[in-house]
């Protein structure tokens, strides 16, 4: 299944490749014979297509135009996925990735700040508290945000 967190921005053209798109990689052919019937419906008897698990998109994640997210990937809270990236592996929280395959470009913040943000979990606040803190959420001074909360 696909699980998407709160306050995510997903641009147009983003594709989530789910487990149904998987194919055998250790067989002579990758062709999905069984889906066409006509005597081929038993082609997969005793076999199973690979299942890479759920695709999890954290909270406050930005996914750029035409990015592709492969099955079973977890994208951490606060991550940014660059335009036209192909995400084949998990992305750490507050990390910017890009390319094909997507690779880390940089962390958005130092590790200690990332830990503070993950502990704060502002996306779980009620809407009134978020509204009261909009000015703090849209700047880079985490100290002030923590002082007010």
PDB file of C-alpha atoms in Angstrom:
ATOM      1  CA  UNK A   1       0.000   0.000   0.000  1.00  0.00           C
ATOM      2  CA  UNK A   2       0.939   3.660  -0.330  1.00  0.00           C
ATOM      3  CA  UNK A   3       1.010   5.709   2.888  1.00  0.00           C
ATOM      4  CA  UNK A   4       1.415   9.484   2.598  1.00  0.00           C
ATOM      5  CA  UNK A   5       2.042  11.670   5.650  1.00  0.00           C
ATOM      6  CA  UNK A   6       0.687  15.094   6.498  1.00  0.00           C
ATOM      7  CA  UNK A   7       1.620  18.389   4.801  1.00  0.00           C
ATOM      8  CA  UNK A   8       3.234  16.774   1.762  1.00  0.00           C
ATOM      9  CA  UNK A   9       3.663  18.594  -1.525  1.00  0.00           C
ATOM     10  CA  UNK A  10       3.423  16.291  -4.540  1.00  0.00           C
ATOM     11  CA  UNK A  11       3.967  17.938  -7.925  1.00  0.00           C
ATOM     12  CA  UNK A  12       2.191  16.960 -11.121  1.00  0.00           C
ATOM     13  CA  UNK A  13       3.509  13.945 -12.967  1.00  0.00           C
ATOM     14  CA  UNK A  14       4.763  12.130  -9.852  1.00  0.00           C
ATOM     15  CA  UNK A  15       4.518   8.361 -10.254  1.00  0.00           C
ATOM     16  CA  UNK A  16       4.358   5.784  -7.492  1.00  0.00           C
ATOM     17  CA  UNK A  17       5.398   2.365  -8.832  1.00  0.00           C
ATOM     18  CA  UNK A  18       3.558  -0.221  -6.773  1.00  0.00           C
ATOM     19  CA  UNK A  19       4.289  -3.917  -6.200  1.00  0.00           C
ATOM     20  CA  UNK A  20       1.904  -4.957  -8.988  1.00  0.00           C
ATOM     21  CA  UNK A  21       4.512  -3.682 -11.443  1.00  0.00           C
ATOM     22  CA  UNK A  22       7.124  -6.186 -10.214  1.00  0.00           C
ATOM     23  CA  UNK A  23       8.344  -9.059 -12.357  1.00  0.00           C
ATOM     24  CA  UNK A  24      10.408 -12.193 -11.969  1.00  0.00           C
ATOM     25  CA  UNK A  25      14.110 -11.475 -12.186  1.00  0.00           C
ATOM     26  CA  UNK A  26      15.445 -15.011 -11.712  1.00  0.00           C
ATOM     27  CA  UNK A  27      13.327 -16.680 -14.419  1.00  0.00           C
ATOM     28  CA  UNK A  28      14.274 -17.079 -18.068  1.00  0.00           C
ATOM     29  CA  UNK A  29      11.530 -14.633 -19.067  1.00  0.00           C
ATOM     30  CA  UNK A  30      10.106 -11.601 -17.279  1.00  0.00           C
ATOM     31  CA  UNK A  31       6.949 -11.676 -19.418  1.00  0.00           C
ATOM     32  CA  UNK A  32       3.664 -11.851 -17.400  1.00  0.00           C
ATOM     33  CA  UNK A  33       2.214 -14.887 -19.229  1.00  0.00           C
ATOM     34  CA  UNK A  34      -0.387 -15.638 -16.534  1.00  0.00           C
ATOM     35  CA  UNK A  35      -2.323 -12.389 -17.005  1.00  0.00           C
ATOM     36  CA  UNK A  36      -3.366 -13.307 -20.557  1.00  0.00           C
ATOM     37  CA  UNK A  37      -5.236 -16.557 -19.875  1.00  0.00           C
ATOM     38  CA  UNK A  38      -5.763 -18.790 -22.921  1.00  0.00           C
ATOM     39  CA  UNK A  39      -4.011 -21.672 -21.207  1.00  0.00           C
ATOM     40  CA  UNK A  40      -1.297 -19.461 -19.697  1.00  0.00           C
ATOM     41  CA  UNK A  41      -3.133 -18.658 -16.439  1.00  0.00           C
ATOM     42  CA  UNK A  42      -1.135 -21.314 -14.558  1.00  0.00           C
ATOM     43  CA  UNK A  43       2.276 -19.981 -15.585  1.00  0.00           C
ATOM     44  CA  UNK A  44       2.865 -18.625 -12.053  1.00  0.00           C
ATOM     45  CA  UNK A  45       1.656 -21.690 -10.124  1.00  0.00           C
ATOM     46  CA  UNK A  46       4.119 -22.295  -7.302  1.00  0.00           C
ATOM     47  CA  UNK A  47       5.820 -18.948  -7.930  1.00  0.00           C
ATOM     48  CA  UNK A  48       5.285 -15.438  -6.645  1.00  0.00           C
ATOM     49  CA  UNK A  49       6.192 -12.017  -7.916  1.00  0.00           C
ATOM     50  CA  UNK A  50       8.563 -10.117  -5.642  1.00  0.00           C
ATOM     51  CA  UNK A  51       6.916  -7.856  -3.075  1.00  0.00           C
ATOM     52  CA  UNK A  52       9.038  -4.997  -1.793  1.00  0.00           C
ATOM     53  CA  UNK A  53       6.575  -3.894   0.887  1.00  0.00           C
ATOM     54  CA  UNK A  54       4.661  -0.700   1.479  1.00  0.00           C
ATOM     55  CA  UNK A  55       5.737   2.663   0.105  1.00  0.00           C
ATOM     56  CA  UNK A  56       5.852   5.203   2.939  1.00  0.00           C
ATOM     57  CA  UNK A  57       6.060   8.953   2.436  1.00  0.00           C
ATOM     58  CA  UNK A  58       6.763  10.816   5.680  1.00  0.00           C
ATOM     59  CA  UNK A  59       5.361  14.154   6.805  1.00  0.00           C
ATOM     60  CA  UNK A  60       6.301  17.529   5.276  1.00  0.00           C
ATOM     61  CA  UNK A  61       7.870  15.868   2.212  1.00  0.00           C
ATOM     62  CA  UNK A  62       8.314  17.733  -1.081  1.00  0.00           C
ATOM     63  CA  UNK A  63       8.255  15.554  -4.226  1.00  0.00           C
ATOM     64  CA  UNK A  64       9.183  17.397  -7.419  1.00  0.00           C
ATOM     65  CA  UNK A  65       7.681  17.295 -10.905  1.00  0.00           C
ATOM     66  CA  UNK A  66       7.788  13.931 -12.726  1.00  0.00           C
ATOM     67  CA  UNK A  67       9.626  12.109  -9.928  1.00  0.00           C
ATOM     68  CA  UNK A  68       9.164   8.337  -9.725  1.00  0.00           C
ATOM     69  CA  UNK A  69       9.038   6.523  -6.390  1.00  0.00           C
ATOM     70  CA  UNK A  70       9.670   2.783  -6.588  1.00  0.00           C
ATOM     71  CA  UNK A  71       7.819   0.148  -4.551  1.00  0.00           C
ATOM     72  CA  UNK A  72       8.852  -0.434  -0.949  1.00  0.00           C
ATOM     73  CA  UNK A  73      10.698   2.870  -0.529  1.00  0.00           C
ATOM     74  CA  UNK A  74      10.419   4.941   2.653  1.00  0.00           C
ATOM     75  CA  UNK A  75      10.932   8.691   2.366  1.00  0.00           C
ATOM     76  CA  UNK A  76      11.643  10.285   5.731  1.00  0.00           C
ATOM     77  CA  UNK A  77       9.975  13.346   7.253  1.00  0.00           C
ATOM     78  CA  UNK A  78      11.046  16.677   5.775  1.00  0.00           C
ATOM     79  CA  UNK A  79      12.800  15.162   2.748  1.00  0.00           C
ATOM     80  CA  UNK A  80      12.939  16.842  -0.665  1.00  0.00           C
ATOM     81  CA  UNK A  81      12.870  14.805  -3.885  1.00  0.00           C
ATOM     82  CA  UNK A  82      14.201  16.745  -6.880  1.00  0.00           C
ATOM     83  CA  UNK A  83      12.334  17.025 -10.188  1.00  0.00           C
ATOM     84  CA  UNK A  84      12.517  13.926 -12.435  1.00  0.00           C
ATOM     85  CA  UNK A  85      14.300  11.843  -9.792  1.00  0.00           C
ATOM     86  CA  UNK A  86      13.890   8.072  -9.627  1.00  0.00           C
ATOM     87  CA  UNK A  87      13.869   7.034  -5.965  1.00  0.00           C
ATOM     88  CA  UNK A  88      14.948   3.399  -5.667  1.00  0.00           C
ATOM     89  CA  UNK A  89      16.158   3.400  -2.038  1.00  0.00           C
ATOM     90  CA  UNK A  90      15.012   4.827   1.279  1.00  0.00           C
ATOM     91  CA  UNK A  91      15.581   8.539   1.865  1.00  0.00           C
ATOM     92  CA  UNK A  92      16.629   9.736   5.321  1.00  0.00           C
ATOM     93  CA  UNK A  93      14.621  12.480   7.065  1.00  0.00           C
ATOM     94  CA  UNK A  94      15.407  16.057   6.017  1.00  0.00           C
ATOM     95  CA  UNK A  95      17.586  14.906   3.119  1.00  0.00           C
ATOM     96  CA  UNK A  96      17.545  16.326  -0.413  1.00  0.00           C
ATOM     97  CA  UNK A  97      17.950  13.698  -3.144  1.00  0.00           C
ATOM     98  CA  UNK A  98      18.024  13.905  -6.913  1.00  0.00           C
ATOM     99  CA  UNK A  99      18.946  12.038 -10.071  1.00  0.00           C
ATOM    100  CA  UNK A 100      18.402   8.617 -11.602  1.00  0.00           C
ATOM    101  CA  UNK A 101      18.832   6.741  -9.415  1.00  0.00           C
ATOM    102  CA  UNK A 102      18.268   9.388  -6.746  1.00  0.00           C
ATOM    103  CA  UNK A 103      21.296  10.059  -4.573  1.00  0.00           C
ATOM    104  CA  UNK A 104      21.800  12.297  -1.581  1.00  0.00           C
ATOM    105  CA  UNK A 105      22.615  15.861  -2.559  1.00  0.00           C
ATOM    106  CA  UNK A 106      22.769  17.186   0.982  1.00  0.00           C
ATOM    107  CA  UNK A 107      21.093  17.243   4.365  1.00  0.00           C
ATOM    108  CA  UNK A 108      18.761  20.181   4.893  1.00  0.00           C
ATOM    109  CA  UNK A 109      20.059  20.756   8.431  1.00  0.00           C
ATOM    110  CA  UNK A 110      22.801  19.520  10.774  1.00  0.00           C
ATOM    111  CA  UNK A 111      22.081  16.170  12.468  1.00  0.00           C
ATOM    112  CA  UNK A 112      21.283  17.728  15.863  1.00  0.00           C
ATOM    113  CA  UNK A 113      18.701  20.032  14.252  1.00  0.00           C
ATOM    114  CA  UNK A 114      17.155  17.101  12.386  1.00  0.00           C
ATOM    115  CA  UNK A 115      16.783  15.223  15.681  1.00  0.00           C
ATOM    116  CA  UNK A 116      15.122  18.253  17.283  1.00  0.00           C
ATOM    117  CA  UNK A 117      12.706  18.581  14.350  1.00  0.00           C
ATOM    118  CA  UNK A 118      11.823  14.889  14.461  1.00  0.00           C
ATOM    119  CA  UNK A 119      11.126  15.212  18.187  1.00  0.00           C
ATOM    120  CA  UNK A 120       9.015  18.371  17.661  1.00  0.00           C
ATOM    121  CA  UNK A 121       6.679  16.683  15.099  1.00  0.00           C
ATOM    122  CA  UNK A 122       4.879  19.948  14.349  1.00  0.00           C
ATOM    123  CA  UNK A 123       2.677  18.157  11.784  1.00  0.00           C
ATOM    124  CA  UNK A 124       0.904  16.383  14.652  1.00  0.00           C
ATOM    125  CA  UNK A 125      -0.134  19.654  16.278  1.00  0.00           C
ATOM    126  CA  UNK A 126      -3.771  20.716  16.069  1.00  0.00           C
ATOM    127  CA  UNK A 127      -4.609  23.224  13.353  1.00  0.00           C
ATOM    128  CA  UNK A 128      -4.964  26.112  15.819  1.00  0.00           C
ATOM    129  CA  UNK A 129      -1.441  25.584  17.142  1.00  0.00           C
ATOM    130  CA  UNK A 130      -0.058  25.325  13.620  1.00  0.00           C
ATOM    131  CA  UNK A 131      -1.864  28.538  12.683  1.00  0.00           C
ATOM    132  CA  UNK A 132      -0.436  30.358  15.731  1.00  0.00           C
ATOM    133  CA  UNK A 133       3.063  29.253  14.716  1.00  0.00           C
ATOM    134  CA  UNK A 134       3.020  29.893  10.956  1.00  0.00           C
ATOM    135  CA  UNK A 135       5.620  32.674  11.202  1.00  0.00           C
ATOM    136  CA  UNK A 136       7.942  30.360  13.138  1.00  0.00           C
ATOM    137  CA  UNK A 137       7.350  27.386  10.840  1.00  0.00           C
ATOM    138  CA  UNK A 138       8.277  29.456   7.797  1.00  0.00           C
ATOM    139  CA  UNK A 139      11.623  30.698   9.079  1.00  0.00           C
ATOM    140  CA  UNK A 140      14.816  28.881  10.029  1.00  0.00           C
ATOM    141  CA  UNK A 141      15.051  29.720  13.749  1.00  0.00           C
ATOM    142  CA  UNK A 142      14.180  26.482  15.506  1.00  0.00           C
ATOM    143  CA  UNK A 143      15.080  27.965  18.913  1.00  0.00           C
ATOM    144  CA  UNK A 144      12.207  30.466  18.704  1.00  0.00           C
ATOM    145  CA  UNK A 145       9.753  27.742  17.600  1.00  0.00           C
ATOM    146  CA  UNK A 146      10.772  25.533  20.520  1.00  0.00           C
ATOM    147  CA  UNK A 147      10.528  28.462  22.970  1.00  0.00           C
ATOM    148  CA  UNK A 148       6.915  29.098  21.937  1.00  0.00           C
ATOM    149  CA  UNK A 149       5.980  25.446  22.248  1.00  0.00           C
TER     150      UNK A 149
END
